[in-house]
GROMACS .gro file of C-alpha atoms in nm:
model
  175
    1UNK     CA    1   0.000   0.000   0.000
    2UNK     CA    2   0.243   0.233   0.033
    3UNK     CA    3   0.383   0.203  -0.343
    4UNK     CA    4  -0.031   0.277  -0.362
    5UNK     CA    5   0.037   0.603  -0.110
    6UNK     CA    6   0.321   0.719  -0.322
    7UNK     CA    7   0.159   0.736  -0.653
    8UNK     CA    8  -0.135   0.915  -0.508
    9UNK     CA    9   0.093   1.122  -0.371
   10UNK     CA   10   0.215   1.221  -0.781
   11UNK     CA   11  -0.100   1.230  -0.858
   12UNK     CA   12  -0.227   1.497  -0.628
   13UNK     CA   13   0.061   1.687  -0.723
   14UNK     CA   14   0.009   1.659  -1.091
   15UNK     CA   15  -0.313   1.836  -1.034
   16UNK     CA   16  -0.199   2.091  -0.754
   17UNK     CA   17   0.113   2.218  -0.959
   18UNK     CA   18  -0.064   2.165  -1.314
   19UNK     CA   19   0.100   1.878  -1.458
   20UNK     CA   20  -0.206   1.733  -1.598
   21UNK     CA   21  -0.326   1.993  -1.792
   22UNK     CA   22   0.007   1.993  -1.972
   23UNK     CA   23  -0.057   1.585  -2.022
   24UNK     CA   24  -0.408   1.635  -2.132
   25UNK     CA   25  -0.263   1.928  -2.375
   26UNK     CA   26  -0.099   1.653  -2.539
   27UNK     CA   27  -0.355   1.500  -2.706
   28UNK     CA   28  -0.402   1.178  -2.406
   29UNK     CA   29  -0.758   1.129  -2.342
   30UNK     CA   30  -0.827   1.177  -1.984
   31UNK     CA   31  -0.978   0.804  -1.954
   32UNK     CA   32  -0.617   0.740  -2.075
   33UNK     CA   33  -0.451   0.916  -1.775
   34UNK     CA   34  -0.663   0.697  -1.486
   35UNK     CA   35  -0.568   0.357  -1.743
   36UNK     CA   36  -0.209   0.475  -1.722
   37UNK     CA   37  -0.191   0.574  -1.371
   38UNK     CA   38  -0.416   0.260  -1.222
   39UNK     CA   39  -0.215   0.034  -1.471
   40UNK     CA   40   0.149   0.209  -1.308
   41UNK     CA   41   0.021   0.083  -0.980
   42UNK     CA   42  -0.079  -0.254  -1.114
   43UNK     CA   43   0.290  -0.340  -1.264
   44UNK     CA   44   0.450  -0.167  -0.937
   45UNK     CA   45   0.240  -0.355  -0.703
   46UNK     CA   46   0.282  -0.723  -0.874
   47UNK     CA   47   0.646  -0.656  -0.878
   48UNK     CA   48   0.646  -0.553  -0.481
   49UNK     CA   49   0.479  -0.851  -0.431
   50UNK     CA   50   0.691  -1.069  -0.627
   51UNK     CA   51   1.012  -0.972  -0.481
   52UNK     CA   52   0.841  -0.978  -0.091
   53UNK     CA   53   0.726  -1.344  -0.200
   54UNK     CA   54   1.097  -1.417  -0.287
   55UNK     CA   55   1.249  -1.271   0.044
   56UNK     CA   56   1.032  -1.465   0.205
   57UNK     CA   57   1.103  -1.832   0.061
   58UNK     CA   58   1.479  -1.729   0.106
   59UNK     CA   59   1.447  -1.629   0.477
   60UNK     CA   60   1.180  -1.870   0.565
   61UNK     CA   61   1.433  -2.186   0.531
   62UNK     CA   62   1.673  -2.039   0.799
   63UNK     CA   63   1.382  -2.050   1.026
   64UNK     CA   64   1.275  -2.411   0.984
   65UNK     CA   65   0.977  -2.321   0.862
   66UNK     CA   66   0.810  -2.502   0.587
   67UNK     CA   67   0.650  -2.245   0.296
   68UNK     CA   68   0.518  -2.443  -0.089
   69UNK     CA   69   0.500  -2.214  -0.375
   70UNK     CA   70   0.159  -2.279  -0.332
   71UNK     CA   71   0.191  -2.109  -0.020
   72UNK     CA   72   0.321  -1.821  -0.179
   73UNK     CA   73   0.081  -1.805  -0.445
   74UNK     CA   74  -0.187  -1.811  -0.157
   75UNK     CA   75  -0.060  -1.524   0.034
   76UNK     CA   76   0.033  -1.280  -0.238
   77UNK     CA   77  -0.221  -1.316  -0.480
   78UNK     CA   78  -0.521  -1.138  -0.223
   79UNK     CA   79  -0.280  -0.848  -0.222
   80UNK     CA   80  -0.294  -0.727  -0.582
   81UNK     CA   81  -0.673  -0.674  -0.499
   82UNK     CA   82  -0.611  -0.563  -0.181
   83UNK     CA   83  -0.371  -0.258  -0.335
   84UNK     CA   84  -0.621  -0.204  -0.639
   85UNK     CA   85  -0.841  -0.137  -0.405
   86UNK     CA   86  -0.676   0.180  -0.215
   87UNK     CA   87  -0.554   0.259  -0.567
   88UNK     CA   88  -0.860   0.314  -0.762
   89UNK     CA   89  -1.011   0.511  -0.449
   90UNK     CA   90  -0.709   0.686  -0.437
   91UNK     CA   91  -0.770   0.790  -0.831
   92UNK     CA   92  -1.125   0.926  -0.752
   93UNK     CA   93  -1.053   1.100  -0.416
   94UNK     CA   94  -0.752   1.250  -0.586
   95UNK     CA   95  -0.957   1.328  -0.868
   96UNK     CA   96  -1.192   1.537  -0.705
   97UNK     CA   97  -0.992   1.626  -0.410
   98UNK     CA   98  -0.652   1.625  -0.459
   99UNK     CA   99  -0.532   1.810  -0.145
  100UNK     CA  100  -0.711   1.589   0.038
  101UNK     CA  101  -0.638   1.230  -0.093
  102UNK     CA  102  -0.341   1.142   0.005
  103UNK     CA  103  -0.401   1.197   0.416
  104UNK     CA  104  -0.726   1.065   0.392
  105UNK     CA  105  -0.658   0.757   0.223
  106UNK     CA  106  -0.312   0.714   0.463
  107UNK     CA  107  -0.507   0.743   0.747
  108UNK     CA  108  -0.771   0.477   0.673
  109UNK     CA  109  -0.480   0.257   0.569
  110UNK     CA  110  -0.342   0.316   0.940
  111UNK     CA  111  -0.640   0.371   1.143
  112UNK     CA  112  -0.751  -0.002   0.919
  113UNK     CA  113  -0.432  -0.153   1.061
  114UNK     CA  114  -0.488  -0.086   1.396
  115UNK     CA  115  -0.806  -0.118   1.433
  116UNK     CA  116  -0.727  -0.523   1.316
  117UNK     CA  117  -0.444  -0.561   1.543
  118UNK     CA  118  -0.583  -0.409   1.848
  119UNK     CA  119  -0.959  -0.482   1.784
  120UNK     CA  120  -0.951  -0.845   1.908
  121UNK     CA  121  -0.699  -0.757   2.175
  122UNK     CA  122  -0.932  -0.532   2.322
  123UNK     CA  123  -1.203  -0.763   2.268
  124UNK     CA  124  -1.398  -0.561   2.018
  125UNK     CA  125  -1.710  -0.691   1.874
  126UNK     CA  126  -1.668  -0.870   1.554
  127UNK     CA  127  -1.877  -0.628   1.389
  128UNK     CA  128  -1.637  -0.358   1.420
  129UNK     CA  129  -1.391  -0.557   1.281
  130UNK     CA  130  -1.572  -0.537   0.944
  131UNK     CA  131  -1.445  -0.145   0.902
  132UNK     CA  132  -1.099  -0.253   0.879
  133UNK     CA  133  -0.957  -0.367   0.472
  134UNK     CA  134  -0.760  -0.597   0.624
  135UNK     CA  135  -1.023  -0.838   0.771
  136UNK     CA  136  -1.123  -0.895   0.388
  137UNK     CA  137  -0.749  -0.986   0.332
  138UNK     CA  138  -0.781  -1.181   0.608
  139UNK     CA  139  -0.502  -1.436   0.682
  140UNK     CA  140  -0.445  -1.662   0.367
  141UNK     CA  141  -0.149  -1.852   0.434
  142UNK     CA  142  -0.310  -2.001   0.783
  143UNK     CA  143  -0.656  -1.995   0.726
  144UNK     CA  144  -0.668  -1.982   0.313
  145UNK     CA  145  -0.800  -1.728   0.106
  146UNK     CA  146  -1.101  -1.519   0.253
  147UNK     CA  147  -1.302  -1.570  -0.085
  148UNK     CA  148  -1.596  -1.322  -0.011
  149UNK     CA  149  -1.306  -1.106   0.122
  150UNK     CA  150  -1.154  -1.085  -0.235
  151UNK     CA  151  -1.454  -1.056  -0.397
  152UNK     CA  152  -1.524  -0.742  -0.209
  153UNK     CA  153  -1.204  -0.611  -0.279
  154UNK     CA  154  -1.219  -0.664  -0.630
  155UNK     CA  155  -1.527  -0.552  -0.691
  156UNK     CA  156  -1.476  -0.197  -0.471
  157UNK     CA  157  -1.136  -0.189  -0.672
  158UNK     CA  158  -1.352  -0.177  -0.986
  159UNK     CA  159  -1.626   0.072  -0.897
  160UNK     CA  160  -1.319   0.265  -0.752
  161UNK     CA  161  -1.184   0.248  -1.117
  162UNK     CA  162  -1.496   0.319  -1.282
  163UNK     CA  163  -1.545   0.600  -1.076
  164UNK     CA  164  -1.197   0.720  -1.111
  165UNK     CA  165  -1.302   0.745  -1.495
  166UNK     CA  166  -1.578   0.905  -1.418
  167UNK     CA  167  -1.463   1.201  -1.181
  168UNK     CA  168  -1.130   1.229  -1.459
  169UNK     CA  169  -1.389   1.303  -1.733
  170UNK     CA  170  -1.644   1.533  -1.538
  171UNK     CA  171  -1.366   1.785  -1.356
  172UNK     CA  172  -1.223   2.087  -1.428
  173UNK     CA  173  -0.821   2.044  -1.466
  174UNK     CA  174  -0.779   2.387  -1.353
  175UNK     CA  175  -0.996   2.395  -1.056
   0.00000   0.00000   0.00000
């Protein structure tokens, strides 16, 4: 997520300092600007994932644990979803607030994290689990995937995206 937290980052600054009007002057349609920008965060995430996926089969041997490929496979595949997911609402929030964005979507992300760490500690009800992203990510290697937990993240990654589209083709550069 925070490969997700960076980009959004450039991207709020493209529109605060007018960088996208100069990209849009060039002839890009602006669907083509949320493609490029959501398909950035795809190729950066899958490699993130990739190379935390190889540190961990290369560590996990020195600490006599056994992890498959399959393993692997199990845990990292949930988290291309999982980082659409604060991607594309990154993309709309920046798109309409750009100022904004960034700090609100980091402090869901942490507020998220803490809330599923601490939650059960404090003996929350399960309920109020439900507000955190993570619980939909769930815990895949030990418990396998969360399957309606990835089907909610896809499928909020893809409104996210649509309405990342739709914000980038109804606002004002300029404004």
């Amino acid at each position: 997520a925070s490969d997700g937290l960076a980009g959004l980052a450039r991207w709020a600054a493209a529109y605060q300092w007018g960088r996208l009007a100069v990209v849009l002057s060039q002839s890009l349609p602006r669907w083509g600007v949320v493609v490029e920008r959501i398909g950035e965060l795809t190729c950066g995430s899958v490699l993130i994932i990739l190379a935390a996926s190889l540190a961990v089969a290369l560590v996990v041997p020195s600490q006599q644990v056994t992890v498959t490929t399959a393993d692997l496979l199990r845990a990292g595949a949930p988290l291309l979803p999982f980082a659409l997911l604060f991607g594309t609402v990154g993309a709309t929030l920046t798109g309409r607030f750009p100022r904004f964005a960034v700090g609100v979507v980091g402090t869901y992300l942490v507020a998220s994290y803490l809330l599923f760490q601490l939650g059960p500690f404090l003996r929350w009800p399960d309920w109020s689990l439900d507000f955190s992203v993570f619980k939909l990510y769930g815990n895949p290697l030990l418990t396998g995937i969360d399957w309606t937990g990835l089907l909610l993240m896809s499928a909020a990654a893809l409104v996210g995206f649509a309405t990342a589209l739709w914000v980038m083709q109804t606002r004002e550069v300029g404004s």
